[in-house]
Amino acid sequence: MTFPYTKEVLEHFRNPRNVGKMEDPDGKGLEGSAACGDMVAVYLKVNPDTLVIEDISFESYGCASNIATASVITELAKGKTLEEAKKITWKEAANALGGLPPVKAHCSVLAVEGLRSAIRDYEEKHGMVVEKEATTTEVVSKRLKHVMNPMAGLDIIRTELVLKVVVEEGNVRIVLDIPSTHQFAAAIKEDIVDKLESLWDVESVTVDFIS
C-alpha cells in the first residue's frame, strides 16, 4: 500500500513551524473538538497601523495532517495583512503540502477556519466589523459552541452544560449546570467571557453556576 502522506506533510508534522501558545495575543481562534480527533488554536500579533500579521502561532490536537496544515497556514499568513490572510483557502494550504489524502482534507479546512476565527476575534475587539449583527440568544449559543467542556471534550452546548442563555439590553447571562467549586468552572467561565465580550453590542457578560 502506498504511504498516504507527502514529504511536505511529514516535514511540517515532524518540524512544525510557529508552534505553541502565544502570551497576550491580539487575536485568537479555536476550531474543532478533541473528541472528534482534531482541534486547532491560532494566535495572532497584528501591527495596528498596517494590519499586517507580524507573528502567528498555533496549538494542535490531532493527526499528522492536522499538525502539518496548521503549521503551513501560519507560514502562509505571516507577513500578510488581515484582508490578505482572509483569502487563504484550504486548497491553497493543501497544495502547499503537496496534497492531502481525501479523507484528511477536512484538516486543512479546520486550520483555515482557525485562522479566520482569530482574525475575526481581532476585528471584533478593535471595532472593525462592518456588518454588525445584533446579539441574540442564537448568536450567543453559536459562540458557546466554541467553548469546550474539558470533562467531555465536546463543546458546552452539545454536552448540555448550558441551562439558560439570557440576552437583555446588552447584558448576557449564562447559567451553567456545574457548581462554582468545580475544578473547571473558572476556566470555562473565562472562555465564555472571552468569546462574548468582544461582541459590539454586549456591555456585560455574567456566568452563573447552579450553586
mmCIF file of C-alpha atoms in Angstrom:
data_model
loop_
_atom_site.group_PDB
_atom_site.id
_atom_site.type_symbol
_atom_site.label_atom_id
_atom_site.label_comp_id
_atom_site.label_asym_id
_atom_site.label_seq_id
_atom_site.Cartn_x
_atom_site.Cartn_y
_atom_site.Cartn_z
ATOM 1 C CA MET A 1 0.000 0.000 0.000
ATOM 2 C CA THR A 2 1.304 3.468 -0.929
ATOM 3 C CA PHE A 3 2.109 5.715 2.045
ATOM 4 C CA PRO A 4 -0.594 8.435 2.033
ATOM 5 C CA TYR A 5 1.468 11.466 3.137
ATOM 6 C CA THR A 6 3.772 13.622 1.022
ATOM 7 C CA LYS A 7 7.280 14.578 2.145
ATOM 8 C CA GLU A 8 5.985 18.129 2.785
ATOM 9 C CA VAL A 9 3.304 16.885 5.157
ATOM 10 C CA LEU A 10 5.817 14.761 7.036
ATOM 11 C CA GLU A 11 8.292 17.656 7.239
ATOM 12 C CA HIS A 12 5.695 20.003 8.789
ATOM 13 C CA PHE A 13 4.485 17.223 11.079
ATOM 14 C CA ARG A 14 7.967 16.406 12.362
ATOM 15 C CA ASN A 15 9.168 20.006 12.454
ATOM 16 C CA PRO A 16 6.087 22.230 12.835
ATOM 17 C CA ARG A 17 6.597 25.953 12.380
ATOM 18 C CA ASN A 18 5.330 28.599 14.791
ATOM 19 C CA VAL A 19 4.004 26.071 17.290
ATOM 20 C CA GLY A 20 2.992 26.968 20.846
ATOM 21 C CA LYS A 21 0.610 29.141 22.824
ATOM 22 C CA MET A 22 1.160 32.876 22.465
ATOM 23 C CA GLU A 23 1.040 35.094 25.525
ATOM 24 C CA ASP A 24 -1.291 38.113 25.239
ATOM 25 C CA PRO A 25 -2.270 37.613 21.577
ATOM 26 C CA ASP A 26 -4.088 40.369 19.703
ATOM 27 C CA GLY A 27 -6.464 37.765 18.324
ATOM 28 C CA LYS A 28 -7.101 34.081 18.894
ATOM 29 C CA GLY A 29 -9.336 31.408 17.436
ATOM 30 C CA LEU A 30 -10.230 27.844 18.377
ATOM 31 C CA GLU A 31 -11.848 25.389 15.984
ATOM 32 C CA GLY A 32 -12.655 21.704 16.194
ATOM 33 C CA SER A 33 -13.001 19.289 19.068
ATOM 34 C CA ALA A 34 -10.553 16.951 20.752
ATOM 35 C CA ALA A 35 -13.323 14.367 20.974
ATOM 36 C CA CYS A 36 -13.692 14.405 17.177
ATOM 37 C CA GLY A 37 -9.969 13.879 16.818
ATOM 38 C CA ASP A 38 -8.816 17.304 15.605
ATOM 39 C CA MET A 39 -8.602 20.732 17.204
ATOM 40 C CA VAL A 40 -6.625 23.848 16.274
ATOM 41 C CA ALA A 41 -5.980 27.077 18.184
ATOM 42 C CA VAL A 42 -4.451 30.026 16.292
ATOM 43 C CA TYR A 43 -2.886 33.124 17.893
ATOM 44 C CA LEU A 44 -2.041 36.440 16.208
ATOM 45 C CA LYS A 45 0.078 39.525 16.788
ATOM 46 C CA VAL A 46 -1.036 42.325 14.460
ATOM 47 C CA ASN A 47 0.563 45.665 13.623
ATOM 48 C CA PRO A 48 -2.217 48.150 14.494
ATOM 49 C CA ASP A 49 -1.120 50.642 11.817
ATOM 50 C CA THR A 50 -0.585 48.343 8.832
ATOM 51 C CA LEU A 51 -2.835 45.455 9.981
ATOM 52 C CA VAL A 52 -0.052 43.073 8.984
ATOM 53 C CA ILE A 53 0.198 39.767 10.867
ATOM 54 C CA GLU A 54 3.642 40.169 12.412
ATOM 55 C CA ASP A 55 3.575 36.980 14.458
ATOM 56 C CA ILE A 56 1.399 33.882 14.471
ATOM 57 C CA SER A 57 1.443 30.569 16.305
ATOM 58 C CA PHE A 58 -0.759 27.538 16.788
ATOM 59 C CA GLU A 59 -1.578 24.660 19.096
ATOM 60 C CA SER A 60 -2.930 21.438 17.655
ATOM 61 C CA TYR A 61 -4.541 18.267 18.878
ATOM 62 C CA GLY A 62 -4.887 15.673 16.182
ATOM 63 C CA CYS A 63 -3.246 13.700 13.416
ATOM 64 C CA ALA A 64 -0.238 14.409 11.211
ATOM 65 C CA SER A 65 -2.399 16.221 8.644
ATOM 66 C CA ASN A 66 -3.885 18.440 11.348
ATOM 67 C CA ILE A 67 -0.482 19.490 12.663
ATOM 68 C CA ALA A 68 1.023 19.918 9.194
ATOM 69 C CA THR A 69 -1.818 22.042 7.834
ATOM 70 C CA ALA A 70 -1.865 24.276 10.906
ATOM 71 C CA SER A 71 1.893 24.705 10.535
ATOM 72 C CA VAL A 72 1.743 25.624 6.850
ATOM 73 C CA ILE A 73 -1.196 28.002 7.458
ATOM 74 C CA THR A 74 0.958 30.032 9.852
ATOM 75 C CA GLU A 75 3.663 30.302 7.203
ATOM 76 C CA LEU A 76 1.165 31.386 4.557
ATOM 77 C CA ALA A 77 -0.416 34.026 6.822
ATOM 78 C CA LYS A 78 2.674 35.543 8.421
ATOM 79 C CA GLY A 79 3.568 38.881 6.828
ATOM 80 C CA LYS A 80 0.175 39.258 5.166
ATOM 81 C CA THR A 81 -2.454 41.840 6.019
ATOM 82 C CA LEU A 82 -5.638 40.630 7.676
ATOM 83 C CA GLU A 83 -7.536 41.038 4.406
ATOM 84 C CA GLU A 84 -4.921 39.038 2.513
ATOM 85 C CA ALA A 85 -4.889 36.314 5.167
ATOM 86 C CA LYS A 86 -8.683 36.001 4.968
ATOM 87 C CA LYS A 87 -8.325 34.933 1.343
ATOM 88 C CA ILE A 88 -6.141 31.914 2.140
ATOM 89 C CA THR A 89 -8.131 28.813 1.190
ATOM 90 C CA TRP A 90 -7.950 25.225 2.337
ATOM 91 C CA LYS A 91 -6.959 24.223 -1.192
ATOM 92 C CA GLU A 92 -4.008 26.615 -1.040
ATOM 93 C CA ALA A 93 -2.914 25.041 2.247
ATOM 94 C CA ALA A 94 -3.289 21.510 0.867
ATOM 95 C CA ASN A 95 -1.368 22.431 -2.290
ATOM 96 C CA ALA A 96 1.451 23.906 -0.203
ATOM 97 C CA LEU A 97 1.760 20.469 1.386
ATOM 98 C CA GLY A 98 1.835 18.673 -1.941
ATOM 99 C CA GLY A 99 -1.690 17.409 -1.434
ATOM 100 C CA LEU A 100 -3.555 15.515 1.273
ATOM 101 C CA PRO A 101 -5.404 12.194 1.266
ATOM 102 C CA PRO A 102 -9.111 12.898 0.504
ATOM 103 C CA VAL A 103 -10.128 11.585 3.929
ATOM 104 C CA LYS A 104 -7.869 14.217 5.538
ATOM 105 C CA ALA A 105 -8.996 17.256 3.506
ATOM 106 C CA HIS A 106 -11.058 18.449 6.476
ATOM 107 C CA CYS A 107 -7.807 19.123 8.354
ATOM 108 C CA SER A 108 -6.891 21.961 6.003
ATOM 109 C CA VAL A 109 -10.420 23.354 6.318
ATOM 110 C CA LEU A 110 -10.075 23.295 10.119
ATOM 111 C CA ALA A 111 -6.755 25.153 10.008
ATOM 112 C CA VAL A 112 -8.158 27.861 7.733
ATOM 113 C CA GLU A 113 -11.207 28.259 9.961
ATOM 114 C CA GLY A 114 -8.921 28.627 12.977
ATOM 115 C CA LEU A 115 -7.055 31.420 11.199
ATOM 116 C CA ARG A 116 -10.266 33.185 10.186
ATOM 117 C CA SER A 117 -11.632 32.831 13.708
ATOM 118 C CA ALA A 118 -8.506 34.524 15.103
ATOM 119 C CA ILE A 119 -8.819 37.337 12.547
ATOM 120 C CA ARG A 120 -12.491 37.801 13.407
ATOM 121 C CA ASP A 121 -11.587 37.936 17.101
ATOM 122 C CA TYR A 122 -9.082 40.725 16.394
ATOM 123 C CA GLU A 123 -11.533 42.681 14.260
ATOM 124 C CA GLU A 124 -14.293 42.455 16.832
ATOM 125 C CA LYS A 125 -12.024 43.588 19.633
ATOM 126 C CA HIS A 126 -10.889 46.586 17.568
ATOM 127 C CA GLY A 127 -14.293 47.692 16.251
ATOM 128 C CA MET A 128 -13.527 46.686 12.676
ATOM 129 C CA VAL A 129 -16.661 44.638 11.995
ATOM 130 C CA VAL A 130 -18.682 46.437 9.324
ATOM 131 C CA GLU A 131 -21.780 44.237 9.305
ATOM 132 C CA LYS A 132 -22.995 44.449 12.877
ATOM 133 C CA GLU A 133 -25.402 41.644 13.690
ATOM 134 C CA ALA A 134 -27.485 42.208 16.797
ATOM 135 C CA THR A 135 -26.581 39.815 19.592
ATOM 136 C CA THR A 136 -29.405 37.349 20.219
ATOM 137 C CA THR A 137 -29.653 34.103 22.163
ATOM 138 C CA GLU A 138 -28.986 32.308 18.864
ATOM 139 C CA VAL A 139 -25.794 34.312 18.275
ATOM 140 C CA VAL A 140 -24.628 33.641 21.833
ATOM 141 C CA SER A 141 -25.383 29.919 21.555
ATOM 142 C CA LYS A 142 -23.379 29.764 18.334
ATOM 143 C CA ARG A 143 -20.406 31.329 20.115
ATOM 144 C CA LEU A 144 -20.774 28.920 23.017
ATOM 145 C CA LYS A 145 -20.302 26.019 20.603
ATOM 146 C CA HIS A 146 -16.656 27.085 20.549
ATOM 147 C CA VAL A 147 -16.292 26.763 24.334
ATOM 148 C CA MET A 148 -15.046 23.313 25.265
ATOM 149 C CA ASN A 149 -16.264 21.187 28.152
ATOM 150 C CA PRO A 150 -12.980 19.649 29.431
ATOM 151 C CA MET A 151 -14.883 16.824 31.066
ATOM 152 C CA ALA A 152 -16.208 15.543 27.753
ATOM 153 C CA GLY A 153 -14.000 17.008 25.024
ATOM 154 C CA LEU A 154 -17.048 18.493 23.298
ATOM 155 C CA ASP A 155 -18.493 21.989 23.468
ATOM 156 C CA ILE A 156 -20.696 23.123 26.345
ATOM 157 C CA ILE A 157 -23.799 23.286 24.132
ATOM 158 C CA ARG A 158 -23.641 19.719 22.870
ATOM 159 C CA THR A 159 -22.855 18.416 26.353
ATOM 160 C CA GLU A 160 -25.859 20.336 27.717
ATOM 161 C CA LEU A 161 -23.796 22.218 30.247
ATOM 162 C CA VAL A 162 -25.689 25.415 29.427
ATOM 163 C CA LEU A 163 -29.004 25.626 31.294
ATOM 164 C CA LYS A 164 -30.008 29.126 30.244
ATOM 165 C CA VAL A 165 -28.984 31.966 27.929
ATOM 166 C CA VAL A 166 -30.476 35.395 28.553
ATOM 167 C CA VAL A 167 -29.762 38.445 26.385
ATOM 168 C CA GLU A 168 -31.276 41.705 27.556
ATOM 169 C CA GLU A 169 -30.271 45.265 26.600
ATOM 170 C CA GLY A 170 -26.611 44.468 26.032
ATOM 171 C CA ASN A 171 -26.299 42.223 29.070
ATOM 172 C CA VAL A 172 -25.695 38.497 28.583
ATOM 173 C CA ARG A 173 -26.293 35.957 31.324
ATOM 174 C CA ILE A 174 -25.257 32.315 31.075
ATOM 175 C CA VAL A 175 -26.285 29.668 33.608
ATOM 176 C CA LEU A 176 -24.173 26.512 33.724
ATOM 177 C CA ASP A 177 -25.059 23.110 35.095
ATOM 178 C CA ILE A 178 -21.969 22.805 37.298
ATOM 179 C CA PRO A 179 -21.163 24.215 40.743
ATOM 180 C CA SER A 180 -18.865 27.193 41.103
ATOM 181 C CA THR A 181 -16.479 24.954 43.068
ATOM 182 C CA HIS A 182 -15.975 22.584 40.140
ATOM 183 C CA GLN A 183 -12.345 22.218 39.060
ATOM 184 C CA PHE A 184 -13.109 23.505 35.535
ATOM 185 C CA ALA A 185 -15.637 26.205 36.491
ATOM 186 C CA ALA A 186 -13.195 29.131 36.406
ATOM 187 C CA ALA A 187 -11.632 28.064 33.098
ATOM 188 C CA ILE A 188 -14.998 27.612 31.390
ATOM 189 C CA LYS A 189 -16.219 30.962 32.698
ATOM 190 C CA GLU A 190 -13.097 32.708 31.421
ATOM 191 C CA ASP A 191 -13.524 31.144 27.976
ATOM 192 C CA ILE A 192 -17.203 32.152 27.826
ATOM 193 C CA VAL A 193 -16.452 35.764 28.729
ATOM 194 C CA ASP A 194 -13.625 35.850 26.196
ATOM 195 C CA LYS A 195 -15.902 34.575 23.407
ATOM 196 C CA LEU A 196 -18.753 37.001 24.164
ATOM 197 C CA GLU A 197 -17.381 40.272 25.498
ATOM 198 C CA SER A 198 -15.966 41.341 22.125
ATOM 199 C CA LEU A 199 -19.432 41.394 20.503
ATOM 200 C CA TRP A 200 -20.096 45.002 19.531
ATOM 201 C CA ASP A 201 -23.370 45.473 21.428
ATOM 202 C CA VAL A 202 -22.542 43.453 24.555
ATOM 203 C CA GLU A 203 -21.928 45.564 27.650
ATOM 204 C CA SER A 204 -21.547 42.818 30.234
ATOM 205 C CA VAL A 205 -21.275 39.029 30.470
ATOM 206 C CA THR A 206 -22.358 37.202 33.616
ATOM 207 C CA VAL A 207 -21.765 33.479 34.180
ATOM 208 C CA ASP A 208 -23.755 31.850 36.957
ATOM 209 C CA PHE A 209 -23.460 28.314 38.311
ATOM 210 C CA ILE A 210 -26.065 26.034 39.835
ATOM 211 C CA SER A 211 -24.645 26.655 43.301
#
